[in-house]
Every structure is written in structure tokens, then in C-alpha cells.
CSV table of C-alpha atoms and ligand atoms in Angstrom, one decimal:
chain,number,residue,atom,x,y,z
A,146,MET,CA,0.0,0.0,0.0
A,147,ARG,CA,1.4,3.4,-1.0
A,148,GLY,CA,0.3,6.9,-0.2
A,149,VAL,CA,1.6,10.5,0.2
A,150,ALA,CA,1.5,11.9,3.8
A,151,ALA,CA,0.7,15.5,4.2
A,152,GLY,CA,3.7,17.3,5.5
A,153,PRO,CA,4.2,20.8,7.1
A,154,PRO,CA,5.0,23.7,4.8
A,155,THR,CA,8.5,23.7,3.6
A,156,VAL,CA,10.4,26.7,5.1
A,157,LYS,CA,11.8,28.9,2.3
A,158,SER,CA,14.0,31.8,2.8
A,159,PRO,CA,13.7,35.1,0.9
A,160,SER,CA,16.6,35.3,-1.6
A,161,GLY,CA,19.9,36.2,-0.2
A,162,ARG,CA,22.0,34.7,2.6
A,163,THR,CA,20.1,34.8,5.9
A,164,ARG,CA,20.4,33.0,9.2
A,165,ALA,CA,17.5,30.8,10.0
A,166,ASN,CA,14.8,32.3,12.1
A,167,THR,CA,14.3,30.8,15.5
A,168,TRP,CA,11.2,29.0,14.6
A,169,SER,CA,7.5,29.1,15.4
A,170,PHE,CA,8.2,29.4,19.2
A,171,SER,CA,9.1,33.0,18.3
A,172,LYS,CA,8.1,34.2,21.8
A,173,VAL,CA,9.8,31.3,23.5
A,174,GLU,CA,12.4,33.4,25.2
A,175,ASP,CA,9.7,35.2,27.2
A,176,THR,CA,8.2,31.9,28.5
A,177,LYS,CA,9.5,30.0,31.4
A,178,ILE,CA,7.9,26.7,32.3
A,179,CYS,CA,8.6,24.4,35.1
A,180,VAL,CA,7.4,20.9,34.2
A,181,VAL,CA,6.8,19.2,37.6
A,182,MET,CA,6.8,15.4,37.4
A,183,VAL,CA,4.3,13.7,39.8
A,184,GLY,CA,3.8,10.1,40.6
A,185,LEU,CA,4.9,7.1,42.7
A,186,PRO,CA,8.4,5.7,42.2
A,187,ALA,CA,8.8,3.3,39.2
A,188,ARG,CA,6.1,5.0,37.1
A,189,GLY,CA,8.5,6.1,34.4
A,190,LYS,CA,8.8,9.7,35.5
A,191,SER,CA,12.5,10.0,34.8
A,192,TYR,CA,12.0,8.3,31.4
A,193,ILE,CA,9.3,10.8,30.4
A,194,ALA,CA,11.4,13.7,31.8
A,195,GLN,CA,14.4,12.6,29.7
A,196,LEU,CA,12.3,12.3,26.5
A,197,ALA,CA,10.8,15.8,27.1
A,198,GLN,CA,14.2,17.3,27.6
A,199,ARG,CA,15.6,15.6,24.5
A,200,TYR,CA,12.7,16.7,22.3
A,201,LEU,CA,13.0,20.3,23.5
A,202,GLN,CA,16.8,20.5,23.1
A,203,TRP,CA,16.5,19.0,19.6
A,204,LEU,CA,14.2,22.0,18.8
A,205,SER,CA,16.9,24.3,20.4
A,206,ILE,CA,14.7,25.2,23.3
A,207,PRO,CA,16.9,25.5,26.4
A,208,ALA,CA,15.7,22.7,28.7
A,209,ALA,CA,17.2,21.0,31.7
A,210,THR,CA,16.2,18.4,34.2
A,211,PHE,CA,16.6,18.8,37.9
A,212,ASN,CA,16.5,15.3,39.5
A,213,VAL,CA,15.8,15.7,43.3
A,214,GLY,CA,17.1,12.1,43.8
A,215,ASN,CA,20.6,13.3,42.7
A,216,TYR,CA,20.5,16.1,45.3
A,217,ARG,CA,19.3,13.8,48.0
A,218,ARG,CA,22.2,11.4,47.2
A,219,ASN,CA,24.7,14.1,48.3
A,220,ASP,CA,23.3,13.8,51.8
A,221,ALA,CA,22.0,10.2,51.8
A,222,PRO,CA,23.7,8.2,49.1
A,223,GLN,CA,22.2,4.7,49.8
A,224,PRO,CA,19.3,5.0,52.2
A,225,THR,CA,17.2,2.1,53.1
A,226,ALA,CA,13.4,2.2,52.7
A,227,ASP,CA,12.7,3.6,56.2
A,228,PHE,CA,14.5,6.8,55.1
A,229,PHE,CA,11.3,7.4,53.0
A,230,ASP,CA,8.9,6.7,55.8
A,231,PHE,CA,7.0,10.0,56.2
A,232,ASN,CA,7.2,9.5,60.0
A,233,ASN,CA,10.9,9.6,59.9
A,234,PRO,CA,11.8,13.3,60.7
A,235,GLU,CA,15.5,13.0,59.7
A,236,GLY,CA,14.5,11.5,56.3
A,237,GLU,CA,11.8,14.2,55.9
A,238,ARG,CA,14.2,17.0,56.6
A,239,LYS,CA,16.8,15.7,54.2
A,240,ARG,CA,14.3,15.1,51.4
A,241,ARG,CA,12.9,18.6,51.9
A,242,ALA,CA,16.4,20.0,51.7
A,243,ALA,CA,17.1,18.1,48.5
A,244,ALA,CA,14.0,19.5,46.9
A,245,GLU,CA,14.9,23.0,48.0
A,246,ALA,CA,18.4,22.7,46.6
A,247,ALA,CA,17.0,21.4,43.2
A,248,VAL,CA,14.5,24.2,43.0
A,249,ALA,CA,17.1,26.8,43.9
A,250,ASP,CA,19.4,25.5,41.1
A,251,MET,CA,16.5,25.5,38.7
A,252,LEU,CA,15.6,29.1,39.5
A,253,ALA,CA,19.2,30.1,39.0
A,254,TRP,CA,19.2,28.3,35.7
A,255,PHE,CA,16.1,30.1,34.6
A,256,ARG,CA,17.9,33.4,35.3
A,257,THR,CA,20.6,32.4,32.8
A,258,GLY,CA,18.0,32.0,30.0
A,259,GLY,CA,16.5,28.6,30.7
A,260,VAL,CA,13.1,28.1,29.2
A,261,VAL,CA,11.8,24.7,30.3
A,262,GLY,CA,13.1,23.3,33.6
A,263,ILE,CA,11.9,19.8,34.5
A,264,LEU,CA,11.6,19.0,38.2
A,265,ASP,CA,12.0,15.2,38.4
A,266,ALA,CA,10.7,14.0,41.8
A,267,THR,CA,7.6,12.2,43.1
A,268,ASN,CA,6.0,15.5,44.2
A,269,SER,CA,3.4,13.1,45.6
A,270,THR,CA,1.8,15.3,48.2
A,271,LYS,CA,-0.5,18.3,47.8
A,272,GLU,CA,1.7,20.3,50.2
A,273,ARG,CA,4.9,19.7,48.1
A,274,ARG,CA,3.0,20.6,44.9
A,275,LYS,CA,1.7,23.8,46.5
A,276,TRP,CA,5.1,24.7,47.6
A,277,VAL,CA,6.6,24.2,44.1
A,278,MET,CA,3.6,26.1,42.6
A,279,ASP,CA,4.0,29.1,45.0
A,280,THR,CA,7.8,29.3,44.6
A,281,CYS,CA,7.6,29.2,40.8
A,282,THR,CA,4.7,31.6,40.5
A,283,ALA,CA,6.6,34.1,42.8
A,284,HIS,CA,9.4,34.0,40.2
A,285,GLY,CA,7.2,34.4,37.1
A,286,ILE,CA,7.5,30.8,36.1
A,287,GLU,CA,4.5,28.9,34.8
A,288,VAL,CA,4.0,25.4,36.2
A,289,LEU,CA,2.9,22.4,34.2
A,290,PHE,CA,2.4,19.3,36.3
A,291,VAL,CA,2.9,16.0,34.5
A,292,GLU,CA,1.6,13.1,36.5
A,293,SER,CA,2.4,9.5,35.5
A,294,LYS,CA,0.0,6.9,36.8
A,295,CYS,CA,0.5,3.2,36.1
A,296,ASP,CA,-1.4,0.2,37.3
A,297,ASP,CA,0.2,-2.2,34.8
A,298,GLU,CA,2.1,-4.6,37.2
A,299,GLU,CA,4.3,-5.8,34.4
A,300,VAL,CA,5.5,-2.3,33.6
A,301,ILE,CA,6.1,-1.5,37.3
A,302,MET,CA,8.0,-4.7,37.8
A,303,ALA,CA,10.1,-4.0,34.6
A,304,ASN,CA,10.8,-0.5,36.0
A,305,ILE,CA,11.9,-1.9,39.3
A,306,ARG,CA,14.2,-4.4,37.7
A,307,ASP,CA,15.7,-2.4,34.8
A,308,VAL,CA,15.9,1.1,36.2
A,309,LYS,CA,16.0,0.9,39.9
A,310,LEU,CA,18.4,-1.9,40.3
A,311,THR,CA,20.9,0.0,38.2
A,312,SER,CA,20.3,3.1,40.3
A,313,PRO,CA,23.2,4.4,42.4
A,314,ASP,CA,20.9,3.9,45.4
A,315,TYR,CA,21.5,0.2,45.2
A,316,ARG,CA,25.0,0.0,43.7
A,317,GLY,CA,26.9,-3.1,44.9
A,318,GLN,CA,23.8,-4.6,46.6
A,319,ASP,CA,22.2,-7.9,46.2
A,320,PRO,CA,19.5,-7.4,43.5
A,321,GLU,CA,16.8,-9.4,45.3
A,322,ALA,CA,17.3,-7.4,48.5
A,323,ALA,CA,17.5,-4.2,46.5
A,324,ALA,CA,14.2,-5.0,44.8
A,325,GLN,CA,12.5,-5.8,48.1
A,326,ASP,CA,13.8,-2.6,49.7
A,327,PHE,CA,12.6,-0.6,46.7
A,328,ARG,CA,9.1,-2.1,47.0
A,329,ASN,CA,9.1,-1.1,50.7
A,330,ARG,CA,10.1,2.4,49.6
A,331,ILE,CA,7.1,2.5,47.2
A,332,SER,CA,4.7,1.5,50.0
A,333,HIS,CA,5.9,4.4,52.1
A,334,TYR,CA,5.1,6.7,49.2
A,335,GLU,CA,1.7,5.0,48.6
A,336,LYS,CA,0.6,5.9,52.2
A,337,VAL,CA,0.8,9.7,51.4
A,338,TYR,CA,0.5,9.9,47.6
A,339,LYS,CA,-2.4,12.0,46.4
A,340,THR,CA,-3.2,12.1,42.7
A,341,ILE,CA,-3.7,15.6,41.4
A,342,ASN,CA,-7.4,16.2,42.0
A,343,ALA,CA,-9.3,18.6,39.9
A,344,ASP,CA,-12.4,18.4,42.1
A,345,GLU,CA,-10.6,19.9,45.0
A,346,ASP,CA,-8.1,22.7,45.5
A,347,GLU,CA,-5.9,21.7,42.5
A,348,ASP,CA,-8.5,22.6,39.9
A,349,ASN,CA,-6.6,25.8,39.0
A,350,TYR,CA,-3.4,23.9,38.2
A,351,THR,CA,-2.2,23.3,34.7
A,352,TYR,CA,-1.6,19.6,34.3
A,353,LEU,CA,-1.4,16.5,32.2
A,354,LYS,CA,-2.2,13.1,33.6
A,355,LEU,CA,-0.8,10.1,31.7
A,356,MET,CA,-2.3,6.7,32.5
A,357,ASN,CA,-0.1,3.8,31.5
A,358,VAL,CA,1.9,6.1,29.2
A,359,GLY,CA,-0.1,6.6,26.0
A,360,LYS,CA,-3.3,4.7,27.0
A,361,GLN,CA,-5.3,7.6,28.5
A,362,VAL,CA,-4.7,11.2,29.1
A,363,ILE,CA,-6.3,14.0,31.1
A,364,ILE,CA,-5.5,17.6,30.4
A,365,ASN,CA,-6.4,20.6,32.5
A,366,ARG,CA,-6.0,24.3,31.8
A,367,ILE,CA,-3.2,24.4,29.2
A,368,GLN,CA,-2.3,28.0,28.9
A,369,ASP,CA,0.0,28.7,26.0
A,370,TYR,CA,1.6,27.4,22.8
A,371,LEU,CA,4.8,26.0,24.3
A,372,GLN,CA,2.8,24.2,27.1
A,373,SER,CA,0.6,22.7,24.4
A,374,ARG,CA,3.6,21.5,22.3
A,375,ILE,CA,5.0,19.7,25.4
A,376,VAL,CA,1.7,18.2,26.2
A,377,TYR,CA,1.1,17.1,22.6
A,378,TYR,CA,4.5,15.5,22.5
A,379,LEU,CA,4.0,13.6,25.8
A,380,MET,CA,0.5,12.5,24.8
A,381,ASN,CA,2.1,10.8,21.8
A,382,LEU,CA,4.6,8.7,23.7
A,383,HIS,CA,4.2,5.0,24.4
A,384,ILE,CA,6.3,2.4,26.0
A,385,ARG,CA,5.6,-0.6,23.8
A,386,PRO,CA,8.9,-2.0,22.6
A,387,ARG,CA,9.8,-0.9,19.1
A,388,SER,CA,12.7,0.1,16.8
A,389,VAL,CA,13.4,2.6,14.1
A,390,TRP,CA,15.5,1.7,11.1
A,391,LEU,CA,17.3,4.4,9.2
A,392,SER,CA,18.9,4.1,5.8
A,393,ARG,CA,20.1,6.6,3.2
A,394,HIS,CA,19.0,5.8,-0.4
A,395,GLY,CA,21.4,3.7,-2.5
A,396,GLU,CA,24.3,5.6,-4.2
A,397,SER,CA,22.8,8.1,-6.7
A,398,LEU,CA,24.2,9.4,-10.0
A,399,TYR,CA,24.8,12.8,-8.3
A,400,ASN,CA,26.6,11.1,-5.4
A,401,LEU,CA,29.0,9.6,-8.0
A,402,SER,CA,29.7,13.0,-9.6
A,403,GLY,CA,29.9,14.8,-6.2
A,404,ARG,CA,26.8,17.0,-7.0
A,405,ILE,CA,24.4,18.0,-4.3
A,406,GLY,CA,20.6,17.9,-4.3
A,407,GLY,CA,18.7,17.0,-7.5
A,408,ASP,CA,16.3,14.2,-8.1
A,409,MET,CA,18.6,11.6,-9.7
A,410,LEU,CA,18.1,7.9,-10.0
A,411,LEU,CA,20.5,5.3,-8.5
A,412,SER,CA,23.9,4.3,-9.8
A,413,PRO,CA,24.4,0.6,-10.6
A,414,ARG,CA,25.9,0.1,-7.1
A,415,GLY,CA,22.9,2.0,-5.7
A,416,GLU,CA,20.6,-0.4,-7.5
A,417,LEU,CA,22.5,-3.3,-5.9
A,418,TYR,CA,21.9,-1.8,-2.5
A,419,ALA,CA,18.2,-1.5,-3.3
A,420,LYS,CA,18.1,-5.2,-4.1
A,421,LYS,CA,20.1,-6.1,-1.0
A,422,LEU,CA,18.0,-4.0,1.4
A,423,PRO,CA,15.2,-6.5,1.8
A,424,GLU,CA,17.7,-9.1,3.0
A,425,LEU,CA,19.4,-6.6,5.4
A,426,VAL,CA,15.9,-5.7,6.8
A,427,ARG,CA,14.9,-9.3,7.2
A,428,GLU,CA,18.1,-10.0,9.1
A,429,SER,CA,17.4,-7.2,11.5
A,430,VAL,CA,13.6,-7.1,11.7
A,431,GLY,CA,12.8,-10.8,11.3
A,432,ASP,CA,10.1,-12.3,9.1
A,433,ASP,CA,6.9,-11.8,11.0
A,434,ARG,CA,7.2,-8.3,12.5
A,435,PRO,CA,5.1,-5.8,10.6
A,436,LEU,CA,7.1,-2.9,9.3
A,437,THR,CA,6.0,0.5,7.9
A,438,VAL,CA,8.3,2.1,5.4
A,439,TRP,CA,8.7,5.8,5.0
A,440,THR,CA,10.5,7.4,2.1
A,441,SER,CA,10.9,11.0,0.8
A,442,THR,CA,9.1,12.0,-2.4
A,443,LEU,CA,12.4,11.9,-4.3
A,444,LYS,CA,13.2,9.2,-6.9
A,445,ARG,CA,16.3,7.9,-5.2
A,446,THR,CA,14.6,6.9,-1.9
A,447,ILE,CA,11.5,5.5,-3.7
A,448,ALA,CA,13.8,3.4,-5.9
A,449,THR,CA,15.8,2.2,-2.9
A,450,ALA,CA,12.6,1.0,-1.1
A,451,ARG,CA,11.0,-0.6,-4.2
A,452,PHE,CA,12.1,-4.2,-3.6
A,453,LEU,CA,10.9,-4.3,0.0
A,454,PRO,CA,8.1,-6.9,0.6
A,455,PRO,CA,4.7,-5.7,-0.7
A,456,HIS,CA,3.0,-6.3,2.6
A,457,TYR,CA,5.0,-3.5,4.2
A,458,ASN,CA,3.0,-0.3,4.2
A,459,GLN,CA,4.9,2.4,2.3
A,460,LEU,CA,4.3,6.1,2.7
A,461,GLN,CA,6.1,9.0,1.0
A,462,TRP,CA,6.7,12.1,3.1
A,463,LYS,CA,7.6,15.5,1.6
A,464,ALA,CA,9.0,16.3,5.0
A,465,LEU,CA,11.7,13.6,4.4
A,466,ASP,CA,13.0,15.3,1.2
A,467,GLU,CA,16.7,16.3,1.3
A,468,LEU,CA,17.7,19.7,2.6
A,469,ASP,CA,16.9,22.1,-0.1
A,470,SER,CA,20.1,23.6,-1.4
A,471,GLY,CA,18.3,26.5,-3.3
A,472,VAL,CA,20.5,28.1,-6.0
A,473,CYS,CA,23.3,25.5,-5.2
A,474,ASP,CA,21.1,22.6,-6.2
A,475,GLY,CA,23.0,20.4,-8.7
A,476,LEU,CA,26.4,21.9,-8.1
A,477,THR,CA,29.6,20.4,-6.7
A,478,TYR,CA,31.1,21.9,-3.6
A,479,GLN,CA,33.9,23.3,-5.8
A,480,GLU,CA,31.3,25.0,-8.0
A,481,ILE,CA,29.6,26.4,-5.0
A,482,LYS,CA,32.9,27.8,-3.7
A,483,ASP,CA,33.7,29.4,-7.1
A,484,ARG,CA,30.2,30.9,-7.6
A,485,TYR,CA,29.3,31.8,-4.0
A,486,PRO,CA,32.6,32.0,-2.0
A,487,GLU,CA,31.0,33.9,0.9
A,488,ASP,CA,28.2,31.4,1.2
A,489,PHE,CA,30.7,28.5,1.1
A,490,ALA,CA,32.6,30.1,3.9
A,491,ALA,CA,29.5,31.0,5.9
A,492,ARG,CA,28.2,27.5,5.7
A,493,ASP,CA,31.4,26.1,7.1
A,494,GLU,CA,31.4,28.7,9.8
A,495,ASP,CA,27.9,27.7,11.1
A,496,LYS,CA,26.6,24.7,9.2
A,497,TYR,CA,23.5,24.2,11.4
A,498,ASN,CA,22.2,27.7,10.9
A,499,TYR,CA,23.4,28.5,7.4
A,500,ARG,CA,20.5,28.7,5.0
A,501,TYR,CA,21.2,28.2,1.3
A,502,ARG,CA,20.1,31.1,-0.9
A,503,GLY,CA,16.5,30.2,-1.8
A,504,GLY,CA,16.8,27.0,0.2
A,505,GLU,CA,17.1,25.6,3.7
A,506,SER,CA,19.4,25.3,6.7
A,507,TYR,CA,19.7,22.3,9.0
A,508,ARG,CA,17.6,24.2,11.5
A,509,ASP,CA,14.9,24.6,8.9
A,510,VAL,CA,15.0,20.8,8.3
A,511,VAL,CA,14.6,20.1,12.0
A,512,ILE,CA,11.5,22.3,12.1
A,513,ARG,CA,9.9,20.5,9.2
A,514,LEU,CA,10.8,17.1,10.7
A,515,GLU,CA,8.9,17.8,13.9
A,516,PRO,CA,5.7,16.1,12.7
A,517,ILE,CA,7.8,13.2,11.6
A,518,ILE,CA,9.2,12.9,15.1
A,519,MET,CA,5.7,13.1,16.6
A,520,GLU,CA,4.5,10.4,14.3
A,521,LEU,CA,7.6,8.3,15.0
A,522,GLU,CA,6.8,8.5,18.7
A,523,ARG,CA,3.2,7.4,18.2
A,524,SER,CA,4.3,4.5,15.9
A,525,GLU,CA,5.8,1.1,16.4
A,526,ASP,CA,8.4,-0.3,13.9
A,527,ILE,CA,9.3,2.1,11.1
A,528,LEU,CA,12.0,2.0,8.4
A,529,ILE,CA,12.9,5.4,7.1
A,530,VAL,CA,14.7,5.6,3.7
A,531,THR,CA,15.9,9.2,3.4
A,532,HIS,CA,18.8,11.5,2.7
A,533,GLN,CA,22.1,12.5,4.4
A,534,ALA,CA,21.0,15.8,6.0
A,535,VAL,CA,17.6,14.5,7.0
A,536,LEU,CA,19.0,11.3,8.5
A,537,ARG,CA,21.6,13.4,10.5
A,538,CYS,CA,18.7,15.4,12.0
A,539,ILE,CA,16.6,12.3,12.9
A,540,TYR,CA,19.7,10.5,14.3
A,541,ALA,CA,20.5,13.6,16.4
A,542,TYR,CA,17.1,13.4,18.0
A,543,PHE,CA,17.4,9.8,19.0
A,544,MET,CA,21.1,9.9,20.0
A,545,LYS,CA,21.0,13.4,21.6
A,546,LYS,CA,23.7,14.7,19.3
A,547,ASP,CA,24.8,18.3,19.7
A,548,GLN,CA,23.0,20.3,16.9
A,549,ALA,CA,26.2,22.2,16.0
A,550,LYS,CA,28.0,18.9,15.4
A,551,SER,CA,25.3,16.9,13.8
A,552,PRO,CA,25.6,18.4,10.3
A,553,TRP,CA,29.2,17.2,10.2
A,554,MET,CA,28.4,13.6,11.1
A,555,ASN,CA,29.4,10.8,8.7
A,556,VAL,CA,26.4,8.8,7.6
A,557,PRO,CA,27.7,6.2,5.2
A,558,LEU,CA,25.7,5.0,2.2
A,559,HIS,CA,24.7,1.3,2.0
A,560,THR,CA,24.3,0.9,5.7
A,561,LEU,CA,21.1,0.2,7.7
A,562,ILE,CA,21.0,1.7,11.2
A,563,LYS,CA,18.7,0.2,13.8
A,564,LEU,CA,17.8,2.4,16.8
A,565,THR,CA,16.0,1.0,19.8
A,566,PRO,CA,14.7,3.4,22.5
A,567,ARG,CA,15.5,2.1,26.0
A,568,ALA,CA,14.8,3.5,29.5
A,569,TYR,CA,18.1,5.4,29.6
A,570,GLY,CA,19.0,6.2,26.0
A,571,THR,CA,18.9,4.7,22.6
A,572,GLU,CA,20.7,1.5,21.5
A,573,GLU,CA,22.2,1.4,18.1
A,574,VAL,CA,23.2,-1.4,15.7
A,575,ARG,CA,24.5,-1.0,12.2
A,576,TYR,CA,24.2,-3.4,9.3
A,577,GLU,CA,26.6,-2.9,6.4
A,578,ALA,CA,25.5,-4.2,3.0
A,579,HIS,CA,29.1,-4.6,1.9
A,580,ILE,CA,28.4,-2.9,-1.4
A,581,PRO,CA,31.0,-0.2,-2.1
A,582,ALA,CA,29.8,3.4,-2.5
A,583,VAL,CA,31.5,6.8,-2.7
A,584,SER,CA,31.8,8.8,0.5
A,585,THR,CA,29.6,12.0,0.5
A,586,TRP,CA,31.1,13.2,3.7
A,587,ARG,CA,32.9,16.5,3.5
A,588,GLY,CA,35.3,18.1,6.0
A,589,LYS,CA,35.3,21.8,6.8
A,590,GLY,CA,36.8,23.8,4.0
A,591,SER,CA,37.1,20.9,1.6
A,592,THR,CA,35.9,20.9,-1.9
A,593,ALA,CA,36.9,17.3,-2.6
A,594,LYS,CA,34.3,15.2,-4.4
A,595,HIS,CA,34.9,12.2,-2.2
A,596,GLU,CA,36.8,12.4,1.0
A,597,ASN,CA,37.5,9.9,3.8
A,598,PRO,CA,35.6,10.8,7.0
A,599,THR,CA,37.8,11.7,10.0
A,600,PRO,CA,37.5,9.7,13.2
A,601,GLU,CA,35.6,12.6,15.0
A,602,SER,CA,32.9,12.5,12.3
A,603,LEU,CA,31.9,8.9,13.1
B,28,FDP,O1,24.9,19.2,4.4
B,28,FDP,P1,25.9,18.5,3.6
B,28,FDP,O2,27.0,17.9,4.3
B,28,FDP,O3,26.3,19.3,2.4
B,28,FDP,O4,25.0,17.2,3.0
B,28,FDP,C1,23.8,17.3,2.4
B,28,FDP,C2,24.0,16.8,1.0
B,28,FDP,O5,24.0,15.4,1.1
B,28,FDP,C3,23.6,14.9,-0.2
B,28,FDP,C4,24.7,14.0,-0.8
B,28,FDP,O6,25.9,14.7,-0.9
B,28,FDP,O7,22.4,14.2,0.0
B,28,FDP,P2,21.8,12.8,-0.6
B,28,FDP,O8,22.0,11.8,0.4
B,28,FDP,O9,20.3,13.1,-0.9
B,28,FDP,O10,22.4,12.5,-1.9
B,28,FDP,C5,23.3,16.1,-1.0
B,28,FDP,O11,22.3,16.0,-2.0
B,28,FDP,C6,22.9,17.1,0.1
B,28,FDP,O12,22.9,18.4,-0.3
């Protein structure tokens, strides 16, 4: 089955060299939001916080997480469960001090230009939430509570096993004893935990409640654009196991001649890759897992995906088209340097922000990829066949790559990349087709048609 997905409008610059605009969050610098995580231990709060931070940073929105547990560990590195008994005054005092230290650091960070601060803690009582609310409000910071509720025993047990037993709180301890202690800790929290309650005095709070991540959501009093973007992103998350496969198209005729852009077909070696791709995919995905394939609307990606099994759904996205190189489309890097020497230098100076005359910057590409990321988060197994610049941007999202460095990353042709999101980061496996192809990587200042990537670009 094939179709064309509606994409967002392509961002075009007026003629002439311009820096990319900071995007649709034009008033983002004026907004300060504290995202306050709420929920019992082992409900995926840190996972959600980490994803929200990654998403925002990918969009160049200054975001940071303040994990109260890390502050508490300074004072109580490996406490047993009774530390978390709410009748233990010493534990209460230290936990309160840790929360105060985290909030103080967060406020200081907001003063240096921070936009979204994520307070990662249980914030399980109304008193604690009121204190955070009052403190933030007094500093002109909006508060968005994000409560994660989960009654799926399997998910809770997996969280206890995978996350908590690798936590510094239990380092070096017997895993069984650690799991038992952690369960005892959870029961202490259960005694005082109050869900955010709209019927009572928390009705005026802005909040998002997530039930079993992705199954059910409740939203209350979302106030502005940035809040709604965060909420929309979090609503689309799920925790079902899945992977994302990424591949560039097979070597194209322009790749061979060192020309950029265009809409060329594959070279003979590119054709070989297209024929080999189903086998690589089968090796990595297996035979019976359903897979959806996304390509760009350009010939070279469609040709690369055309031998994949017909029962895979295939969808073409305009948003996956290669970075638009405007007036430089179809030129070699040497021709660009000869015709537009200032542009050539400016691009090397700031490759992420440089926008081709009449074309796009990497920053522009990230903006148009946002719906793709949103759809990826909602989906299960997806294979994306796309282009060098687009793949760099998607890879940067999953692997948390620094945006300034990502445009210089080497993404070899004829290689399938498998990314699997895990609780604390994304796992990567690469499958090489062993079909030779030219290198399209280019170092700063170089006009070589084909250059070997340096070790730092890998
Ligand atoms: O940002 P740089 O490093 O120039 O790379 C992007 C370029 O990659 C290329 C190959 O050199 O993409 P593609 O994979 O679609 O062939 C060019 O078409 C595109 O302009």
C-alpha cells in the first residue's frame, strides 16, 4: 500500500543569505515553564522527563532536568526504605532540603536563559506541589504538572528491575534485597500519595495526567503554545517495545559525480543496495514483524525501497525530502565555492544555521521534521529511507547529538541503522550491505568530491 503523507509547509527563505529564524516558538524566550513530574516511584517519570528534555533540546529550546534524587544522594547516598517513611523526621528533613536545593538551582538556571526546567521527583503530596507552585509563581515561572500513573504490574516490575536496580541507590547490593527494599520504599510513598485532584483545590493547576503512558490522558487548563507543544508530545509517547531503522538511499548518480541535491536515479551500485535492502531488513527485523516504510518523495529513496516486501505499508513524506540547497542545487562543492565564495565560507562557519540562498538550513530541516518525530513517537516499527542531511537530524534526535556537530556527522551510504529506545538512552546497531559506494562526507573547508571521513565524524 502506498500513499503520500501530508507534511508541514517547507520553510523557504527570501533570496539572499540569511540566518535561519528561530522557529515558530518566536516568543519562546519570554516563556519560562517548570514541568513538575508527579507520581509514585517506578512509574516512568524519569523516562518521560528525559524524553521531554531531548525533544525540547532538539528543537533548540533551552531545557534541563533537575532530579531531586541526585540532590538527596549528596546527603543520603544509599538510604534504606525507612528513610522514605514519612514519619521519619530525619528523612523528611533531608528530602525537603534536597527538593529546595534542586528548585534553587533550577531558579538560578532560569535566570541564565533557561526556558523549560523539569523537576524530576515524586511530588506526591499536595503540600509539596503547592510549595513548588507558589515558589515558581513568585518567580514568574509557569507550572505544568505531569503526572504519570501506572497500574500495569508488568510495567512496574520492569521499572523496578531495569531502572532501579541499576540506580546508584543500590549499587553493589544484592539485586533481590534491593528489589524488596525498593518495594518497601514504594509502599511508604503509597501511604501519602495523592493524585492531582481537579475536584478539590488543585483545579486551577495546569496539568497533564498520563495513564499507563499513552493509554489515557487527562489535560487541565493548558495556557499557551509551548505548554501545548510539550503536552502534545507527551501524549504521543508510548512504552511498547519498538525500533526505528534508518537508511540513506542507494548511491545516486549525483553522489557519484559529487553533486548535491537534485532528483537523480540510483547508480548501478545504488541499484545493488536496493536489491540487497530486503535481506538486510529481514536479518534485522525478522520475518513476522510488521514494518512500515517511509521514504521521501524523491526518486532515489523511492527506488531504494521498491524491492521491500509488498505487505509492508509504504508512505512518502515531503518532509523527508533532502535539505533544499536552493541556488546551489545540482552543483559540486567546488562550483559552490567558485560561484558563491562567501556562502561557502559562511556554511562552514555555522553549518547548522546557514540557509542556502532560496533553500534551507539544517535548523529549517529540524522544524519540518517535527511532525515526523511526533509520528515516530506514536508508531511502532518504522523503516525510514531518506537523505544524508535528514538522516543526520533524525539521528541527532534519538542519539541526543549536539545540533552544532550533527551536520558534520558521517552517515555512510549502503548501511542500515537500527535504533531501539530504552529507558536510559537509545541503543544502536549498524548493518553494512558490503556494497561499495562513494563517500559523500565533506570536512570543513574541503571541496573534494569524495573524501574519507575523519574519526571525529563517526
Ligand atoms: O549538508 P551536507 O554535508 O552538504 O550534506 C547534504 C547533502 O547530502 C547529499 C549528498 O551529498 O544528499 P543525498 O543523500 O540526498 O544525496 C546532497 O544531496 C545534500 O545536499
